[in-house]
Amino acid sequence: MIRKVVRYLDQRSSTAPFIRKSLRYLFPDHWSFLLGEVALYAFIVLVATGVYLTLFFVDSTAPTVYHGPYVPLQGQHMSEAYASVVRISTTVKAGLLIRQTHHWAANVFVAAIVLHLLRVFFTGAYRKPRDLTYLIGVTMLLATLLEAYLGYSLADDLLSGMGLAIGWSVGMSIPFVGANLMSLLFHGPFPGQSSLWPRMYLAHVFLLPVLIGSLLVAHLTLVVLRHHTQFKRKRETERRIVGIPTWPGQAPRSLGLAFATAGVLFLLGGLVQINPIWLWGPYHTYLATNGAQPDWYLGWLIGGLRLVPGFDVVIDGYTLVPGPFWGGVAFPTVVLGFVYTWPWIERRLTGDREYHNIVDRPRDAPLRTAIGVGVLSWVFIVFVAGSSDRADVVFGLSYTAQIWFYRMAALVLPIVFGAIAYRVCHELVASERIAADRKRAEAEAKARLAS
Amino acid sequence: MQRRLILLALFVVVATGAAPVTTGKHLYGRYCAQCHDAANAPALRGVGALAADFYLTTGYMPLPHLGVQPRRGRTLEAAQIRALVAYVASLGTGPSIPNPHPERGNLARGMQLFTDHCSGCHQVLAEGGYVTGAVPPPLGADTPTQIAEAVRIGPNVMPKFTARAISSAQLDSIIRYVLYARHPDDRGGWGIGHIGPVPEGLVTWFIAVAVLIGVCLGVGRRLRA
Amino acid sequence: MRRGRDLAVALLTLLLGRIVRPRESRGRIVPDAPGNTSAELVALAFLALASFAAVGFIVAYAVGGNTQYLGLSLGLSLVFVAAALIVTARKLVVAEELEEDYPPEEHVVEQERVEQIVEEAGDGLTRRRLFKLGLLGTGGALGLALLTPVLSLGPFFTTKYYLGTPWRRGRRLVDENGKPWHADAIERDDFYTAFPEGANPEELGSPLVLVRLPPGDLRLPAQLRGYDAGGIVAYSKICTHAGCAISMYRAPLFQPAEPRPALVCPCHYSTFDPATGGTVIFGPAGRPLPMLPIEVDARGFLRAKGNFDGPVGPSWWGVRMWRPNP
């Protein structure tokens, strides 16, 4: 049976040697190497559930009046888009399951990418020859952030509508060209024309998925062609790769992880409510709610927008740098710029232009780990600052006091945490060396006693 | 004898009617006069039973410390509250305790009115929020009467909505919506607080990511030192 | 009868039969796995559970489509399949750890050949640099040409649309139902939303927030003097920081103990003072709230006296260079 299938394929495509090689392709074995796979499987769930949703979503901001089964929205004015999402959530059978799974998958997708990026960063896997793979990966992260933002904004509910207005304002704050660019994208001032929703929809269901998909193919191809990196254990060297073959070892593991990812996402999609847009109500430019937040992966930006004090840089009546630029554009640009250029920065700092197939444990590269911890804690502190108002509501901590605290903390703590990480790395390596020395001395002593 | 009995009965009636006001006066002296008869609190002449009932039944008053936003807290005993309300009501003419009928309200209209007038501070599902200098509380514990009272008073920095701004019928709808918001339609599953992305992010990281990392650890190897 | 018995035998064989292979080594590629019969049963059990759960999903869908049952059944089905696969991976297939060479760092000879091929092919050209320049130029021009239609997406070279609002002299202020606002309806310690009569309420230039202050409390700057109507002040409802609707009004009940009246935005808490022309007293907004001059007409209704004193919404490069069209 297997012979028949392979014969059919080989006769028509000449790929039997390729299939044989693929079946015994080696995968170095470490649990952290699977994080990228989690992202991949979340992406597959996203595409599958997303296709289903496109069969029901209406990408139109034409106004309509609700006359459906959900009572609190009866008679309310809303867009066709919002009404279609309410319909998916209340009337289409399994619609709410697919919709919630889609949104949970988006959150988990970005989380998995971030974890995968952290693993790649802190082990130095981005070094030559994998720097191109790394660049493609970071570009995918960027595209994913935009894709996810557009995705939850398409529902046109009160929460995401406020977020879209803020995104537009951040775009407006770009010096010299911001207002012109936004006018082009939105077809005029916010809230735009009837063409805006189809543009967002096209970007979300076609342009960006194609971009991410193509980058993904390039990324995986490069990973396969260069083979995966590995930690140094016993037999691993820069020349020899040690790993588990695709068949029969790796395949059930990866497939198991795939099904586990999909299973977790569908369990969440059915059991834990996410983005209940029927409860928020439709968006209107003249309405707002307290406690509005973006999805978690944009929380660092709301933190930036809240922490930067209120000032526009004005020169002679020309508003050179509107306020939201610093927290909304400059901050993420600096962080992403660091992430993009780090392989080159490290090369200059260490002078290491070698080829690397063996990756480091974080403790073995104290400078890299310290700088990474510093930048990561900077982003994390600003991220936490973004929900300081809820901290006031829930824990009673003064919002204004928190803002001042986080401003100081964001400047000081990254350096402190980086320094601590640096020391911890050295301590861990030193204690390992001491333990190894002691073991060797005991073995020598035992051998001497025996002889 | 009969006349004495009648006089005694009359006296009892008058005395029991007057008792709350006199006890109220004592209680007022004990709990309220220190601030409200001085300059560091508004005078209570003409505020009516409505205001007294609101502040006392919620426990906002008596205030434990000056200078902090009043928070819901321990209330005086019901009899003490009744007496104080009667006493404060007797200080000039003010609005009486309202009698809202949320069951007569329209839920959809209530959601619209609440979003227009209230969501900015209290959040669209009345989970509470923040405004510079104060914390508009969540509305999960308020009775319909207390909600009606708060709307008419505008306590602390809350705006004051008169019957011209929000009619009694509109108020009934708003209260009906607030009561609904305590157990809204959670057809998607566990509501996780009804405030959106913050708890959603927590679930993403502490449930989904935690479980998936666990699976990775089960499927892959670890580095042994 | 006979077929039924055959079927029963086949079923029993399927369920209970196991293969016992003779151990011959005929040049194996994949080493033999030791085998683990109890793990096999566990994996089969997981597959059975997965099947039941999948059927459960179909039943749940047919019976009403309750989201929780649908998610639980489908999710569990997938999780059980995952469990079966992981048991297979850990216990049922051979654990191999092989080694081989990484592919070579680079192929110097091939690189040289490629370079040689490309260079030799160009030997017929005498004007190489000119051709390179020509191709570059053509590529640039053609690329620019292909990008030009992007400009049709919306206005790019003009920013005049940011300055227009529906407000004109004499336009009445109405509520969201179109009912005109009477000055007496605007009471102290409350805030109201108003729109231009007959205009699109969703335009950023449309919504106003109105509050009434005691005329003695007003301290409007010189250029905004007279913008109020007997203490009623009207500001754009769109925050000058990042475009959210300013839907909070801080109305102190007892001024000595509480912060003064202010309009506050719920997004990043920009706080504006309505008594001084919408100046920013807290938060990240970089401009005061645009103020609309209003008056009370002969029948007591509120009307606009002109346009805002500045563009509405968030700041951009030209926001301080022009005023909205009167």
Short mmCIF file of N, CA and C in Angstrom, two decimals, chain B residues 39-42 55 116-117 119-121 129-133 153-162 164-165 186-189 215 217-219 221, chain C residues 67-68 86 90 97 176 182 184-193 237 247-254 256-259 264 266 269-271 282:
data_model
loop_
_atom_site.label_atom_id
_atom_site.label_comp_id
_atom_site.label_asym_id
_atom_site.label_seq_id
_atom_site.Cartn_x
_atom_site.Cartn_y
_atom_site.Cartn_z
N ALA B 39 -17.00 73.70 58.37
CA ALA B 39 -16.80 74.09 56.98
C ALA B 39 -16.26 72.96 56.11
N ASN B 40 -15.86 71.82 56.72
CA ASN B 40 -15.22 70.80 55.90
C ASN B 40 -16.19 69.76 55.34
N ALA B 41 -17.50 70.07 55.33
CA ALA B 41 -18.47 69.19 54.67
C ALA B 41 -19.67 70.03 54.29
N PRO B 42 -20.42 69.62 53.26
CA PRO B 42 -21.58 70.42 52.87
C PRO B 42 -22.64 70.42 53.96
N TYR B 55 -26.35 57.99 51.34
CA TYR B 55 -25.02 57.94 51.96
C TYR B 55 -24.95 56.96 53.12
N ASP B 116 -24.36 56.39 26.97
CA ASP B 116 -24.27 57.84 26.77
C ASP B 116 -23.79 58.56 28.01
N HIS B 117 -24.43 58.29 29.14
CA HIS B 117 -24.24 59.12 30.34
C HIS B 117 -23.27 58.54 31.34
N SER B 119 -21.11 55.20 30.96
CA SER B 119 -20.00 54.28 30.66
C SER B 119 -18.64 54.94 30.75
N GLY B 120 -18.57 56.21 30.45
CA GLY B 120 -17.28 56.88 30.45
C GLY B 120 -16.57 56.75 31.79
N CYS B 121 -17.33 56.79 32.87
CA CYS B 121 -16.76 56.66 34.20
C CYS B 121 -16.91 55.25 34.76
N GLY B 129 -14.48 52.31 37.16
CA GLY B 129 -13.42 52.88 36.34
C GLY B 129 -12.61 53.90 37.10
N TYR B 130 -11.91 54.74 36.33
CA TYR B 130 -11.07 55.77 36.92
C TYR B 130 -11.34 57.09 36.23
N VAL B 131 -11.38 58.17 37.01
CA VAL B 131 -11.39 59.52 36.46
C VAL B 131 -10.34 60.27 37.26
N THR B 132 -9.68 61.25 36.66
CA THR B 132 -8.58 61.91 37.36
C THR B 132 -9.03 62.40 38.73
N GLY B 133 -8.49 61.79 39.76
CA GLY B 133 -8.81 62.26 41.11
C GLY B 133 -9.89 61.48 41.82
N ILE B 153 -28.27 62.77 43.08
CA ILE B 153 -27.37 63.56 43.94
C ILE B 153 -26.12 63.99 43.17
N GLY B 154 -25.53 63.03 42.48
CA GLY B 154 -24.20 63.28 41.90
C GLY B 154 -23.15 63.32 42.98
N PRO B 155 -22.97 62.22 43.77
CA PRO B 155 -22.06 62.27 44.91
C PRO B 155 -20.62 62.42 44.48
N ASN B 156 -19.79 62.96 45.34
CA ASN B 156 -18.37 63.17 45.08
C ASN B 156 -18.22 63.93 43.76
N VAL B 157 -17.51 63.38 42.78
CA VAL B 157 -17.37 64.13 41.53
C VAL B 157 -18.30 63.66 40.43
N MET B 158 -19.28 62.85 40.78
CA MET B 158 -20.23 62.37 39.78
C MET B 158 -21.13 63.52 39.34
N PRO B 159 -21.46 63.64 38.05
CA PRO B 159 -22.42 64.67 37.64
C PRO B 159 -23.77 64.42 38.29
N LYS B 160 -24.57 65.48 38.35
CA LYS B 160 -25.89 65.39 38.96
C LYS B 160 -26.92 65.42 37.84
N PHE B 161 -27.71 64.37 37.72
CA PHE B 161 -28.68 64.27 36.64
C PHE B 161 -30.06 64.54 37.21
N THR B 162 -30.66 65.70 36.88
CA THR B 162 -32.01 65.99 37.36
C THR B 162 -33.02 65.25 36.49
N ARG B 164 -34.98 66.48 34.53
CA ARG B 164 -35.05 67.05 33.18
C ARG B 164 -34.03 66.37 32.27
N ALA B 165 -32.85 66.04 32.85
CA ALA B 165 -31.81 65.40 32.06
C ALA B 165 -32.12 63.93 31.86
N ASP B 186 -23.48 35.78 29.04
CA ASP B 186 -22.12 35.23 28.89
C ASP B 186 -22.19 33.95 28.08
N ARG B 187 -22.75 34.04 26.90
CA ARG B 187 -22.92 32.83 26.10
C ARG B 187 -21.59 32.27 25.62
N GLY B 188 -20.53 33.06 25.73
CA GLY B 188 -19.22 32.59 25.29
C GLY B 188 -18.49 31.77 26.31
N GLY B 189 -19.03 31.68 27.54
CA GLY B 189 -18.36 30.89 28.56
C GLY B 189 -18.07 31.71 29.80
N VAL B 215 3.17 20.97 27.54
CA VAL B 215 3.18 19.94 26.50
C VAL B 215 4.55 19.87 25.83
N LEU B 217 7.38 20.61 27.16
CA LEU B 217 8.28 19.94 28.10
C LEU B 217 8.04 18.44 28.10
N GLY B 218 6.79 18.02 27.90
CA GLY B 218 6.50 16.60 27.87
C GLY B 218 6.97 15.92 26.60
N VAL B 219 7.01 16.69 25.53
CA VAL B 219 7.35 16.12 24.23
C VAL B 219 8.86 16.19 23.98
N ARG B 221 13.11 17.23 25.09
CA ARG B 221 14.04 16.94 26.17
C ARG B 221 14.41 18.22 26.88
N THR C 67 -22.41 26.77 22.78
CA THR C 67 -20.99 27.00 22.54
C THR C 67 -20.10 26.22 23.50
N GLN C 68 -20.50 26.11 24.76
CA GLN C 68 -19.64 25.43 25.72
C GLN C 68 -19.52 23.95 25.39
N ILE C 86 1.20 11.46 21.57
CA ILE C 86 2.33 11.62 22.47
C ILE C 86 2.69 10.29 23.13
N ARG C 90 6.35 8.56 22.79
CA ARG C 90 7.21 8.24 23.93
C ARG C 90 7.39 6.75 24.14
N GLU C 97 18.47 8.47 18.38
CA GLU C 97 19.20 9.74 18.36
C GLU C 97 20.36 9.53 17.40
N GLU C 176 -28.85 63.58 20.25
CA GLU C 176 -28.69 62.48 19.30
C GLU C 176 -29.99 62.09 18.62
N HIS C 182 -32.42 73.34 24.33
CA HIS C 182 -32.83 74.61 24.89
C HIS C 182 -31.83 74.98 25.99
N ASP C 184 -32.16 76.32 28.78
CA ASP C 184 -32.58 75.98 30.15
C ASP C 184 -32.39 74.51 30.46
N ALA C 185 -32.30 73.68 29.42
CA ALA C 185 -32.12 72.24 29.66
C ALA C 185 -30.70 71.94 30.12
N ILE C 186 -29.77 72.87 29.87
CA ILE C 186 -28.37 72.65 30.26
C ILE C 186 -28.23 73.11 31.70
N GLU C 187 -28.15 72.13 32.61
CA GLU C 187 -28.10 72.47 34.04
C GLU C 187 -26.68 72.31 34.56
N ARG C 188 -26.44 72.89 35.71
CA ARG C 188 -25.11 72.80 36.31
C ARG C 188 -24.80 71.39 36.77
N ASP C 189 -23.53 71.07 36.89
CA ASP C 189 -23.07 69.78 37.41
C ASP C 189 -23.48 68.61 36.55
N ASP C 190 -23.77 68.85 35.29
CA ASP C 190 -24.11 67.77 34.37
C ASP C 190 -23.41 68.06 33.06
N PHE C 191 -23.29 67.06 32.20
CA PHE C 191 -22.67 67.31 30.89
C PHE C 191 -23.53 66.71 29.80
N TYR C 192 -23.53 67.35 28.66
CA TYR C 192 -24.46 67.03 27.58
C TYR C 192 -23.70 66.88 26.27
N THR C 193 -24.20 66.01 25.39
CA THR C 193 -23.62 65.84 24.07
C THR C 193 -24.52 66.52 23.05
N LYS C 237 -16.02 67.28 21.46
CA LYS C 237 -16.02 66.11 22.33
C LYS C 237 -14.85 65.17 22.01
N SER C 247 -15.90 61.50 27.53
CA SER C 247 -17.21 61.12 28.06
C SER C 247 -17.23 61.10 29.57
N MET C 248 -16.34 61.86 30.19
CA MET C 248 -16.37 61.95 31.66
C MET C 248 -16.40 63.41 32.05
N TYR C 249 -17.22 63.74 33.02
CA TYR C 249 -17.24 65.10 33.56
C TYR C 249 -17.07 64.99 35.07
N ARG C 250 -16.04 65.64 35.56
CA ARG C 250 -15.78 65.66 36.99
C ARG C 250 -16.52 66.85 37.57
N ALA C 251 -17.62 66.58 38.30
CA ALA C 251 -18.48 67.66 38.81
C ALA C 251 -18.48 67.57 40.33
N PRO C 252 -17.60 68.30 41.01
CA PRO C 252 -17.50 68.14 42.46
C PRO C 252 -18.75 68.61 43.18
N LEU C 253 -19.14 67.80 44.15
CA LEU C 253 -20.30 68.15 44.95
C LEU C 253 -19.92 69.20 45.99
N PHE C 254 -18.70 69.05 46.52
CA PHE C 254 -18.25 69.92 47.60
C PHE C 254 -16.84 70.35 47.26
N PRO C 256 -14.42 72.40 48.22
CA PRO C 256 -13.22 72.46 49.06
C PRO C 256 -12.53 71.10 49.20
N ALA C 257 -13.31 70.03 49.15
CA ALA C 257 -12.69 68.72 49.40
C ALA C 257 -12.42 67.94 48.12
N GLU C 258 -12.95 68.41 46.99
CA GLU C 258 -12.87 67.61 45.77
C GLU C 258 -12.25 68.43 44.66
N PRO C 259 -11.60 67.75 43.67
CA PRO C 259 -10.96 68.48 42.57
C PRO C 259 -11.97 69.27 41.74
N VAL C 264 -12.84 64.93 31.26
CA VAL C 264 -11.76 63.94 31.29
C VAL C 264 -12.01 62.89 30.22
N PRO C 266 -11.52 59.07 28.85
CA PRO C 266 -11.29 57.78 29.51
C PRO C 266 -10.16 56.95 28.92
N TYR C 269 -6.74 59.62 30.09
CA TYR C 269 -7.02 60.53 31.20
C TYR C 269 -6.52 61.95 30.99
N SER C 270 -6.53 62.41 29.75
CA SER C 270 -6.29 63.83 29.53
C SER C 270 -7.43 64.59 30.19
N THR C 271 -7.08 65.61 30.96
CA THR C 271 -8.06 66.35 31.75
C THR C 271 -8.07 67.80 31.31
N PHE C 282 -4.06 67.94 33.14
CA PHE C 282 -3.40 66.68 33.47
C PHE C 282 -3.43 65.81 32.23
#
